[in-house]
Coordinates of C-alpha atoms in Angstrom, one line a residue:
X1 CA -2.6 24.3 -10.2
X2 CA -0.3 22.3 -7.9
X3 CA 1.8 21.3 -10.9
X4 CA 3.7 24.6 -10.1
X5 CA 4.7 23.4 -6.5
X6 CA 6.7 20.3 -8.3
X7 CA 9.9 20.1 -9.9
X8 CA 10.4 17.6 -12.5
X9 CA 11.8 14.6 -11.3
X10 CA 11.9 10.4 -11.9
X11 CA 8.2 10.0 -9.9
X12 CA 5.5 11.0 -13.1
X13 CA 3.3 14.2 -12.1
X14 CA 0.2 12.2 -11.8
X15 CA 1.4 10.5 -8.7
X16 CA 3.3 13.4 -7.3
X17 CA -0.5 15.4 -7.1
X18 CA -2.0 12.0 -5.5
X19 CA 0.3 12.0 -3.0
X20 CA 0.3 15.8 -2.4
X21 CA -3.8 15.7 -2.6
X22 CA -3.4 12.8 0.2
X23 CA -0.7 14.4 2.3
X24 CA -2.5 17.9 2.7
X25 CA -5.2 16.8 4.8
X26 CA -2.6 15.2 7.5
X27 CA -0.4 17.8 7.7
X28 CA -3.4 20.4 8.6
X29 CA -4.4 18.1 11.4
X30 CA -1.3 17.7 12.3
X31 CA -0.7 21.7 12.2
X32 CA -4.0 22.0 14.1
X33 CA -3.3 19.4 16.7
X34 CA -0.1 21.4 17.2
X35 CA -1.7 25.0 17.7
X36 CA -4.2 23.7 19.9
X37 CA -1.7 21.8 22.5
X38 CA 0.3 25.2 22.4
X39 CA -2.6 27.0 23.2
X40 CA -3.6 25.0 25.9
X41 CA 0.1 25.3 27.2
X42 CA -0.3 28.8 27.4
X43 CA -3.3 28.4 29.2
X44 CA -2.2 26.2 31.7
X45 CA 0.3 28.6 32.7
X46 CA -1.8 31.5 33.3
X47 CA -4.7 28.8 35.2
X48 CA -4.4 25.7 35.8
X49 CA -6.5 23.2 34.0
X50 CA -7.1 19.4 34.0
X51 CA -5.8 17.1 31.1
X52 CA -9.1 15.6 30.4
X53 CA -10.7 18.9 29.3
X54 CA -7.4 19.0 26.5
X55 CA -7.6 16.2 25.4
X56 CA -11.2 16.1 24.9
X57 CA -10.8 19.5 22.6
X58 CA -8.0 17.7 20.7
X59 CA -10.1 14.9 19.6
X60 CA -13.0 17.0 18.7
X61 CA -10.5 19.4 16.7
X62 CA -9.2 16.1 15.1
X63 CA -12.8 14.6 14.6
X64 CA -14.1 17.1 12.9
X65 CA -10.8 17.8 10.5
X66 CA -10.8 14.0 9.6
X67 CA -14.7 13.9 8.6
X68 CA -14.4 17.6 6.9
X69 CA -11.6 15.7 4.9
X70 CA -12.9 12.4 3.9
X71 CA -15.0 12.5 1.4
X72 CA -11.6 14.6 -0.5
X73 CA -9.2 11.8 0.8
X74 CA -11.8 8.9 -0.7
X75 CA -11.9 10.4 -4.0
X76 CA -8.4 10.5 -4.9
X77 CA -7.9 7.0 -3.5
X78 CA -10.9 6.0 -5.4
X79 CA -8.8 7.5 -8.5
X80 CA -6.3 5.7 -8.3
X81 CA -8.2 3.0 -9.8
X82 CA -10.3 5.2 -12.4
X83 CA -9.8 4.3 -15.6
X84 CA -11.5 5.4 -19.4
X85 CA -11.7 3.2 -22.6
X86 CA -9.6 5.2 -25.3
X87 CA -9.8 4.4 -28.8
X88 CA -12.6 1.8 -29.5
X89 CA -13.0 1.8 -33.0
X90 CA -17.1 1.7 -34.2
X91 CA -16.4 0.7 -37.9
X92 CA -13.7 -0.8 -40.0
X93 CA -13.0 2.0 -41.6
X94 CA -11.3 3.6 -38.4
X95 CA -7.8 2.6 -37.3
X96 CA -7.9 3.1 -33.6
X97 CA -4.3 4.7 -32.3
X98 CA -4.0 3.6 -28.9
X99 CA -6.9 0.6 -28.0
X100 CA -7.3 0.0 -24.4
X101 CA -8.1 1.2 -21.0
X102 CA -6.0 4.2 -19.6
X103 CA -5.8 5.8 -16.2
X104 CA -7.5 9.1 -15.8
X105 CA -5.3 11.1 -13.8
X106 CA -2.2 10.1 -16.5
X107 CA -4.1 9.5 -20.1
X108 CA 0.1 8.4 -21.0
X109 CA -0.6 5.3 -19.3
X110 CA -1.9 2.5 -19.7
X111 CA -4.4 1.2 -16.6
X112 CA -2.8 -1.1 -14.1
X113 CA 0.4 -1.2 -16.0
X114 CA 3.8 -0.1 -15.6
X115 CA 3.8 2.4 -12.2
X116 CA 0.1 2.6 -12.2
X117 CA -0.4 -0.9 -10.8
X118 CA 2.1 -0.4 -8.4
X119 CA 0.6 2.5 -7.1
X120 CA -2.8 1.4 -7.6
X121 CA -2.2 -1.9 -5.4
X122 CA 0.1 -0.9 -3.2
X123 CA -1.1 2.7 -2.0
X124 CA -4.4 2.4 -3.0
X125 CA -6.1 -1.2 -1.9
X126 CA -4.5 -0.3 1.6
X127 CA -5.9 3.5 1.7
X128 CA -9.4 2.1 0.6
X129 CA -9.7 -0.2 3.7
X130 CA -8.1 2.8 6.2
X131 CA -10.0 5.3 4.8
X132 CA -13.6 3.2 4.4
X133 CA -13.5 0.9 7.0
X134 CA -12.1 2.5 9.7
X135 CA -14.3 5.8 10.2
X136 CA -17.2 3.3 10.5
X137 CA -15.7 0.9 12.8
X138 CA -14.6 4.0 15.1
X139 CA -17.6 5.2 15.3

């Protein structure tokens, strides 16, 4: 797992993959944007070759790497906000440990408290809107 990538540190592991699950994407177009401009450099010097014909192969490249990686990129962002109902007693005669809802990526805590509404509000609300209205509107 990707747990093995990360150190431990103050930021809990939970968030740490979110981010890393988010970032992945962006750094291969990023990578992939870069190869292709170098190849067309090296291109350019053997022939000649007009800008419009690069740059029309560096949209496609990033067209397709953005619409290969949405629907991965859209369901961690729509888990930031999962959460599971833990602990609902069915009788009196259970004593339920830990009543309430709690985030699913981090069963420690509690949903939309503590970091998770922090993360929730502040990196996820604005992700949903890039990531789901934007695509649409683009195309």
């Amino acid at each position: 797992t990707v747990e093995c990538l990360f150190s431990a540190g103050p930021m809990a592991m939970a968030i740490r993959k979110t981010l890393f699950y988010l970032c992945v994407p962006v750094l291969l177009l990023v990578v992939l944007l870069f190869v292709q401009g170098g190849i067309a450099h090296c291109r350019a010097c053997c022939k000649p070759t007009h800008d419009f014909q690069l740059l029309d192969r560096l949209l496609g490249s990033a067209m397709v790497v953005v619409f290969v990686f949405i629907p991965s990129l859209v369901r961690t962002t729509f888990g930031l906000f999962a959460c599971v109902f833990v602990d609902t007693p069915t009788t009196e005669l259970y004593c339920a440990a830990a009543v309430g809802k709690y985030w699913i990526f981090d069963m420690d805590q509690q949903c939309f408290q503590g970091y998770h509404a922090r993360w929730a509000f502040g990196l996820g609300v604005p992700l949903l809107v890039v990531l789901c209205l934007v695509p649409p509107v683009a195309i």
